[in-house]
Short mmCIF file of C-alpha atoms in Angstrom, two decimals:
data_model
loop_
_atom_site.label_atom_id
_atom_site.label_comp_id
_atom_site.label_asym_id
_atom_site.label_seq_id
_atom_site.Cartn_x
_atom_site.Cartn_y
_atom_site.Cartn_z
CA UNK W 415 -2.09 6.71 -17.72
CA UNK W 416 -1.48 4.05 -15.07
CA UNK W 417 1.05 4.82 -12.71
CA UNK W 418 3.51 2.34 -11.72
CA UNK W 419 5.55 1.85 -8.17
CA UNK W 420 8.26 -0.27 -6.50
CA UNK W 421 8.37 -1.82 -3.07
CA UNK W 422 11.30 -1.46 -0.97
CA UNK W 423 10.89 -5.14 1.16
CA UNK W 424 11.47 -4.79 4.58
CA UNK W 425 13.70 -7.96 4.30
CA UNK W 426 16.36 -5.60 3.46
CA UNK W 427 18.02 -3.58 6.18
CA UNK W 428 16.88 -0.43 6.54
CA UNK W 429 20.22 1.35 5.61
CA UNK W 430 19.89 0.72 2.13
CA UNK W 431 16.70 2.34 1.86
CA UNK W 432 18.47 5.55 1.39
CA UNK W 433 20.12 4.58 -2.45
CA UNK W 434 17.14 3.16 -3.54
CA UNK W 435 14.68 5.77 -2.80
CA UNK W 436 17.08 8.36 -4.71
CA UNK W 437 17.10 5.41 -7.45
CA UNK W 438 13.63 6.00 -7.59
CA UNK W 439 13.73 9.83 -7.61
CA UNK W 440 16.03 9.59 -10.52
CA UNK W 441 14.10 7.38 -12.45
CA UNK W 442 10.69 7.82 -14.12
CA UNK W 443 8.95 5.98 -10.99
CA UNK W 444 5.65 7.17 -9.97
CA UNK W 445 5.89 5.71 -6.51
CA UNK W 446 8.46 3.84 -3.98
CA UNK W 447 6.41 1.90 -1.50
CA UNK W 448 7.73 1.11 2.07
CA UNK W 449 6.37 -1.34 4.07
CA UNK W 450 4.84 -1.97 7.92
CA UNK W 451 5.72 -5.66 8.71
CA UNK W 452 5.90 -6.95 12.25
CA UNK W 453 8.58 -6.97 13.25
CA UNK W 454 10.87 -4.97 10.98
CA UNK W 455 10.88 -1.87 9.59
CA UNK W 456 8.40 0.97 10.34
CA UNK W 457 6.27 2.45 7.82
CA UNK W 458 6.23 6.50 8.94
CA UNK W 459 9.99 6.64 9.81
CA UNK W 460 10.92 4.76 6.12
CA UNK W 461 8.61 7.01 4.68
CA UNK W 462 9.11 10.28 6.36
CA UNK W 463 13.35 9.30 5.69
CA UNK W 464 12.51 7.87 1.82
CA UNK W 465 10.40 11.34 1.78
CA UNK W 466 13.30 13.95 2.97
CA UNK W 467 16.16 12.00 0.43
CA UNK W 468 14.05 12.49 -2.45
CA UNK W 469 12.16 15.66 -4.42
CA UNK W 470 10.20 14.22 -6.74
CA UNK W 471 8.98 10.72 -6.31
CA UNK W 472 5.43 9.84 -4.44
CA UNK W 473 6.02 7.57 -1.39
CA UNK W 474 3.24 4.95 0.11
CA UNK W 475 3.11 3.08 2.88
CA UNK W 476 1.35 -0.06 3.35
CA UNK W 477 0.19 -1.16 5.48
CA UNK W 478 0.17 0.12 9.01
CA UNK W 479 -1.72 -2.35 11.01
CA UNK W 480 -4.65 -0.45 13.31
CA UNK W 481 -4.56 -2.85 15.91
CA UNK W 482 -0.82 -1.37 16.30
CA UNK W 483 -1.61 2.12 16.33
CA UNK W 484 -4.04 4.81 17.95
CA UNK W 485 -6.18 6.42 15.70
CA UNK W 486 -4.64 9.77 16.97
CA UNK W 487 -0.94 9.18 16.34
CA UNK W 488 -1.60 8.04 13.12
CA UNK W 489 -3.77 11.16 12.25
CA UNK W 490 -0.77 13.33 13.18
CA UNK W 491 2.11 11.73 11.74
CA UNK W 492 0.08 11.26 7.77
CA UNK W 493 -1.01 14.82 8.91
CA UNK W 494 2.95 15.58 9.33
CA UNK W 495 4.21 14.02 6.62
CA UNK W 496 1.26 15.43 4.49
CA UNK W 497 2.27 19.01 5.30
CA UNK W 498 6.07 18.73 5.12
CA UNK W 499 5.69 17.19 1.91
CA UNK W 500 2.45 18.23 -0.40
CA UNK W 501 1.36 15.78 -2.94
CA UNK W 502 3.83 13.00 -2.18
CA UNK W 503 2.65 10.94 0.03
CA UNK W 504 -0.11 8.11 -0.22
CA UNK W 505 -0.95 6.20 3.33
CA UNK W 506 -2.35 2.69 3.51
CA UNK W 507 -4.10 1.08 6.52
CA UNK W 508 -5.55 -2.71 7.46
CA UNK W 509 -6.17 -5.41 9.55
CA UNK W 510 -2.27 -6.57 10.18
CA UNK W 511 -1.53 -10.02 10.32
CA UNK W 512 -3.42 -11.50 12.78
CA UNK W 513 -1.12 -13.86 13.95
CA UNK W 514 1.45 -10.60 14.62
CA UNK W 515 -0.96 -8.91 16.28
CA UNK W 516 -1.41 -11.85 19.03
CA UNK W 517 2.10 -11.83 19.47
CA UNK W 518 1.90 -8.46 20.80
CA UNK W 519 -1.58 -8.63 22.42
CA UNK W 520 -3.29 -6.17 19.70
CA UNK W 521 -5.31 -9.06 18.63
CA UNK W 522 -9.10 -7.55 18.19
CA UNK W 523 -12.09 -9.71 18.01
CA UNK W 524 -13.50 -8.05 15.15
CA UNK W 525 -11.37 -7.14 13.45
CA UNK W 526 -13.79 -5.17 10.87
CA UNK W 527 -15.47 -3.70 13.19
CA UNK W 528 -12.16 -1.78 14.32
CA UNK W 529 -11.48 -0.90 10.71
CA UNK W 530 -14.54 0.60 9.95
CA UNK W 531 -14.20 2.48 13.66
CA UNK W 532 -10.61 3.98 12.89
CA UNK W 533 -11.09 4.39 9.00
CA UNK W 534 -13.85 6.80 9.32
CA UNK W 535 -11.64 8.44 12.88
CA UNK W 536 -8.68 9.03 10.76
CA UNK W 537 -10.11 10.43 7.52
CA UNK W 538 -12.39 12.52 9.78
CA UNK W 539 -9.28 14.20 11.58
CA UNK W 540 -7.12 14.69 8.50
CA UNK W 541 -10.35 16.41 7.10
CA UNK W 542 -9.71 18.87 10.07
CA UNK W 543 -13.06 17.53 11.80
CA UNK W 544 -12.96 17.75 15.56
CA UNK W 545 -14.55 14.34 16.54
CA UNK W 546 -15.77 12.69 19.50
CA UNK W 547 -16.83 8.98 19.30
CA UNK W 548 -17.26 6.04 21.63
CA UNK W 549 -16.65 2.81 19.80
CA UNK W 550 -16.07 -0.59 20.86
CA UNK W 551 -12.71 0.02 19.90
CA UNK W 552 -12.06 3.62 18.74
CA UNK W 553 -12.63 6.41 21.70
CA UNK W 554 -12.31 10.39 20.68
CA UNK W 555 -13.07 12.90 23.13
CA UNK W 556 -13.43 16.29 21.41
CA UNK W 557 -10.02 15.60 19.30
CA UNK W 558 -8.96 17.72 16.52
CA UNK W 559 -5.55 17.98 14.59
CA UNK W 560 -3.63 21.29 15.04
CA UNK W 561 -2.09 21.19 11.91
CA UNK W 562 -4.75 19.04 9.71
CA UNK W 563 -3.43 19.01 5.71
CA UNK W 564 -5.04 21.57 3.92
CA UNK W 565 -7.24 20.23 1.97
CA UNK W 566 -7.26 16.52 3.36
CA UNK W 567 -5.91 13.59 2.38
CA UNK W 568 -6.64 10.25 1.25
CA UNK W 569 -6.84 6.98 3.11
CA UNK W 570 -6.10 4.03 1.54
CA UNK W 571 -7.65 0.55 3.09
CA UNK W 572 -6.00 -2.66 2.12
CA UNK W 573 -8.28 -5.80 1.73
CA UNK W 574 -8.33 -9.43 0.85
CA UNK W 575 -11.80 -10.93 1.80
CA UNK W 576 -15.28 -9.74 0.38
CA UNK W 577 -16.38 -7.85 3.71
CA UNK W 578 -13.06 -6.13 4.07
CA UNK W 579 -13.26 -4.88 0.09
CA UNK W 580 -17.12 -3.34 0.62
CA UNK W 581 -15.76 -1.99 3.83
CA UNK W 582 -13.52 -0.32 1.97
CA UNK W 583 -15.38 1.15 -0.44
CA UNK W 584 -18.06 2.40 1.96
CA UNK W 585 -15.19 4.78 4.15
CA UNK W 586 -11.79 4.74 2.25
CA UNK W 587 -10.81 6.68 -0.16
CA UNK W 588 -8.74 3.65 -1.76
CA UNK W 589 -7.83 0.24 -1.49
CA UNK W 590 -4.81 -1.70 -2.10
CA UNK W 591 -4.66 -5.27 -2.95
CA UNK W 592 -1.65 -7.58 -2.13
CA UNK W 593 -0.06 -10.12 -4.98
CA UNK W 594 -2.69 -12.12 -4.34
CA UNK W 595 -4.97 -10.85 -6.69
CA UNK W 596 -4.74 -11.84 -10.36
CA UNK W 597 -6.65 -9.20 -13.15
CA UNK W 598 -9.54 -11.68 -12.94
CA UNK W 599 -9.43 -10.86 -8.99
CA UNK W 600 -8.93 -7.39 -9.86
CA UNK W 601 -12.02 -7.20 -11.52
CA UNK W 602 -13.95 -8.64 -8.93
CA UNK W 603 -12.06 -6.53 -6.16
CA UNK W 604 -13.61 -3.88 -8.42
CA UNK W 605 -16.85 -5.04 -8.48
CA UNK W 606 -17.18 -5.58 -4.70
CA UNK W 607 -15.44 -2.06 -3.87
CA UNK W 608 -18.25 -0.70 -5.94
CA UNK W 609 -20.90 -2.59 -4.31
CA UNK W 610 -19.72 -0.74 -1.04
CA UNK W 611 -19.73 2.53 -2.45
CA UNK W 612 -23.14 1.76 -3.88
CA UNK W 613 -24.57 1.13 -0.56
CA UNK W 614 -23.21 4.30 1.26
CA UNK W 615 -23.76 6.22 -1.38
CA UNK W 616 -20.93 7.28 -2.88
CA UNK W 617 -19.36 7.75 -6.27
CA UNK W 618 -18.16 4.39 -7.39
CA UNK W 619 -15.12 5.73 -9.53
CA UNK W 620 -13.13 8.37 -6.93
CA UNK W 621 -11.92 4.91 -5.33
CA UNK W 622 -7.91 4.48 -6.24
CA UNK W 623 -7.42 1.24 -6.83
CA UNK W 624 -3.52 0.08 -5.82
CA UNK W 625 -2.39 -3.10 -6.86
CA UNK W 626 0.97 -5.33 -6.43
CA UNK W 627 2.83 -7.37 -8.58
CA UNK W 628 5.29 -9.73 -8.44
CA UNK W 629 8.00 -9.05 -11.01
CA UNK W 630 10.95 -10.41 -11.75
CA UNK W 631 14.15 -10.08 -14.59
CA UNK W 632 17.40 -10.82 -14.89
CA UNK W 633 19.09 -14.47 -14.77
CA UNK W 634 17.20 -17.29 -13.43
CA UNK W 635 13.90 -14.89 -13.04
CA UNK W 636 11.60 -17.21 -14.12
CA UNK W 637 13.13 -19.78 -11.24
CA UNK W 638 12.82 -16.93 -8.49
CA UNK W 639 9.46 -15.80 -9.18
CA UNK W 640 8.03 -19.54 -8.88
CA UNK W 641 9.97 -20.07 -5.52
CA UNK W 642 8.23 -16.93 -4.16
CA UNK W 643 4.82 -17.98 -5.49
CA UNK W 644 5.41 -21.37 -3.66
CA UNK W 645 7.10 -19.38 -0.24
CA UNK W 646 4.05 -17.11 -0.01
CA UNK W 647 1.64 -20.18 -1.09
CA UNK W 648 0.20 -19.03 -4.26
CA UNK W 649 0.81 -21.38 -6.83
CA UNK W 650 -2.97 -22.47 -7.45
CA UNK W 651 -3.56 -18.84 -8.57
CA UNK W 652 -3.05 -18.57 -12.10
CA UNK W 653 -1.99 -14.93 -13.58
CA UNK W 654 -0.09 -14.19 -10.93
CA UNK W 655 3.51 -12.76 -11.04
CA UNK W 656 5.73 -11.92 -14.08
CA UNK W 657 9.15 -13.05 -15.21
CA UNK W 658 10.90 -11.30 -17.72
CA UNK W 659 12.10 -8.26 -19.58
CA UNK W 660 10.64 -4.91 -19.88
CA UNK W 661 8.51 -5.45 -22.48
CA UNK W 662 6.71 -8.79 -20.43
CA UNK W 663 6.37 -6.48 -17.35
CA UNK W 664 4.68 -3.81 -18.65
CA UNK W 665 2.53 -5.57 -20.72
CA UNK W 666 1.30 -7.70 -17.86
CA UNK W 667 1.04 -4.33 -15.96
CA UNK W 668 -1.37 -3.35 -19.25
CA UNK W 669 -3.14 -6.23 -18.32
CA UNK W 670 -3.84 -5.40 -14.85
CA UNK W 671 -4.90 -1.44 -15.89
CA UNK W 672 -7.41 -2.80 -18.12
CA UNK W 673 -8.48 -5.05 -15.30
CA UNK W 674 -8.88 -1.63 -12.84
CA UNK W 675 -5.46 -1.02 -11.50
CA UNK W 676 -5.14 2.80 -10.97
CA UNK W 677 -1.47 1.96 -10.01
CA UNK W 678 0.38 -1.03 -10.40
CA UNK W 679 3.49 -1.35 -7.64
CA UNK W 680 5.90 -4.03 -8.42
CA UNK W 681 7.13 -6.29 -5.64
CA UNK W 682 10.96 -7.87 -6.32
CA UNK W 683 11.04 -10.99 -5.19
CA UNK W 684 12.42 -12.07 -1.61
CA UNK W 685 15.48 -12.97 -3.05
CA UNK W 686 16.14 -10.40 -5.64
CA UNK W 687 20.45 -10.23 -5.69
CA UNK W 688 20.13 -6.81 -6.92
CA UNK W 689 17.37 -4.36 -5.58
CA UNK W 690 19.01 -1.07 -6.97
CA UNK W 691 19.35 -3.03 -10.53
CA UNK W 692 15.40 -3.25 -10.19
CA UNK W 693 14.73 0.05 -9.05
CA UNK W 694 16.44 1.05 -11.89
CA UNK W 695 14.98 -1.33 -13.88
CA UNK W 696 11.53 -0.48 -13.53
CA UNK W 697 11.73 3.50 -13.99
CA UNK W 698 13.98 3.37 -16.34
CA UNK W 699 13.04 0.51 -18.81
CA UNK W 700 9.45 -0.82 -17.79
CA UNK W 701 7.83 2.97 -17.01
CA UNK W 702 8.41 3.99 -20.96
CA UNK W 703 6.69 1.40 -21.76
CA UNK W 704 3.38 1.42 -19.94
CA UNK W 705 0.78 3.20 -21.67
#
């Protein structure tokens, strides 16, 4: 079965985060996303917060820019967050926004090269490895976690361009693709994940594949979802986006499962007037409904 997620945008203020993620607990959501934008809201605080409201639902986080962040911190608040709460928790990393990262002088000049560094650092210390590497950007001197999860956990990459997708599937456990993608891009996201796997060797089909989704209901949804598409400039992609009831989202969510879509985590738009209305909308009407 494909599971299916919301996004709580950071556009909102991060007091309200605490209704909707027990909106999500209460409905049959799989997953409430949080995310890591410069400069709002931070991704391990919402989640760890999201995380201690809730019992049931799975939280994600995506995505916490590297350039941001030492490899180490990050190892031991996912390894925190992984032990406090078992099973619940799904962690995305990537590039940032490179503009962002100028702004605050975390601007790398290669930028893969740093990914590939701290992905293989940070799923190497959650796998309770002691490591010690000299990169050009990552540095470990005989670092292990104290409290590693038992059992590991999965890193999640999140990729746009070709290099950054085989990246991912050479070191990451997953990848996560932003409303950019279309199923036809899924499929090819797919293909070029694979192709990474291929080369180091790895099974090509452990690799979760997370994917977002514009959605939009309620009056004038068809109106908001084509001002988004504009805002974010992605009108000249077609398949992208869904206005509509439940039965129009879930079907299009069908049709990005068939494409490869593990989960499918539904992004209100920017200027959704009710964000509890589509929390509740998508767990409780769309969820039945996807197969």
């Amino acid at each position: 079965m494909t599971e299916l997620g919301a996004i709580f945008r950071p556009q909102l203020p991060p007091e309200r985060l605490r209704t909707i993620a027990r909106l999500a607990d209460a409905t049959g959501l799989d997953e409430l996303w949080v995310f890591e934008d410069c400069f709002r809201e931070a991704g391990i605080s919402a989640a760890a917060a999201a995380l201690a409201w809730t019992e049931r639902v799975r939280v994600g986080v995506g995505l916490l820019p590297v350039p941001l962040r030492n490899v180490a911190v990050t190892a031991m608040e996912a390894a925190t967050l992984h032990r406090m709460f078992p099973g619940r928790v799904s962690l995305g990393i990537g590039h940032g926004v490179q503009d962002w990262m100028g702004q605050v002088g975390a601007r790398p000049a290669s930028p893969l090269t740093l990914l590939r560094e701290y992905t293989l650092a940070l799923r190497g210390l959650l796998n309770g490895e002691r490591i010690t590497t000299r990169g050009r950007y990552v540095t470990l001197d005989d670092v292990a976690l104290d409290w590693p999860p038992p059992g590991g956990a999965e890193v999640l990459v999140g990729g746009i361009g070709p290099r950054t997708l085989r990246l991912s599937g050479e070191v990451a456990d997953g990848t996560v693709l932003n409303e950019a993608f279309s199923p036809e891009g899924v499929r090819e996201a797919r293909k070029l994940v694979r192709e990474g796997r291929a080369a180091a060797g790895r099974d090509a089909d452990s690799h979760k594949l997370v994917v977002y989704l514009f959605a939009a209901t309620g009056e004038d949804a068809a109106a908001r979802l084509q001002r988004e598409l504009v805002t974010t400039g992605l009108t000249d992609v077609p398949g992208l986006g869904v206005a509509g009831g439940a039965a129009e989202v879930a079907d299009r969510v069908q049709r990005y499962a068939e494409a490869g879509a593990d989960m499918v985590v539904l992004l209100p738009t920017a200027d959704e007037p009710d964000p509890e209305g589509f929390i509740r909308f998508v767990g409780d009407d769309v969820r039945p409904l996807v197969k």
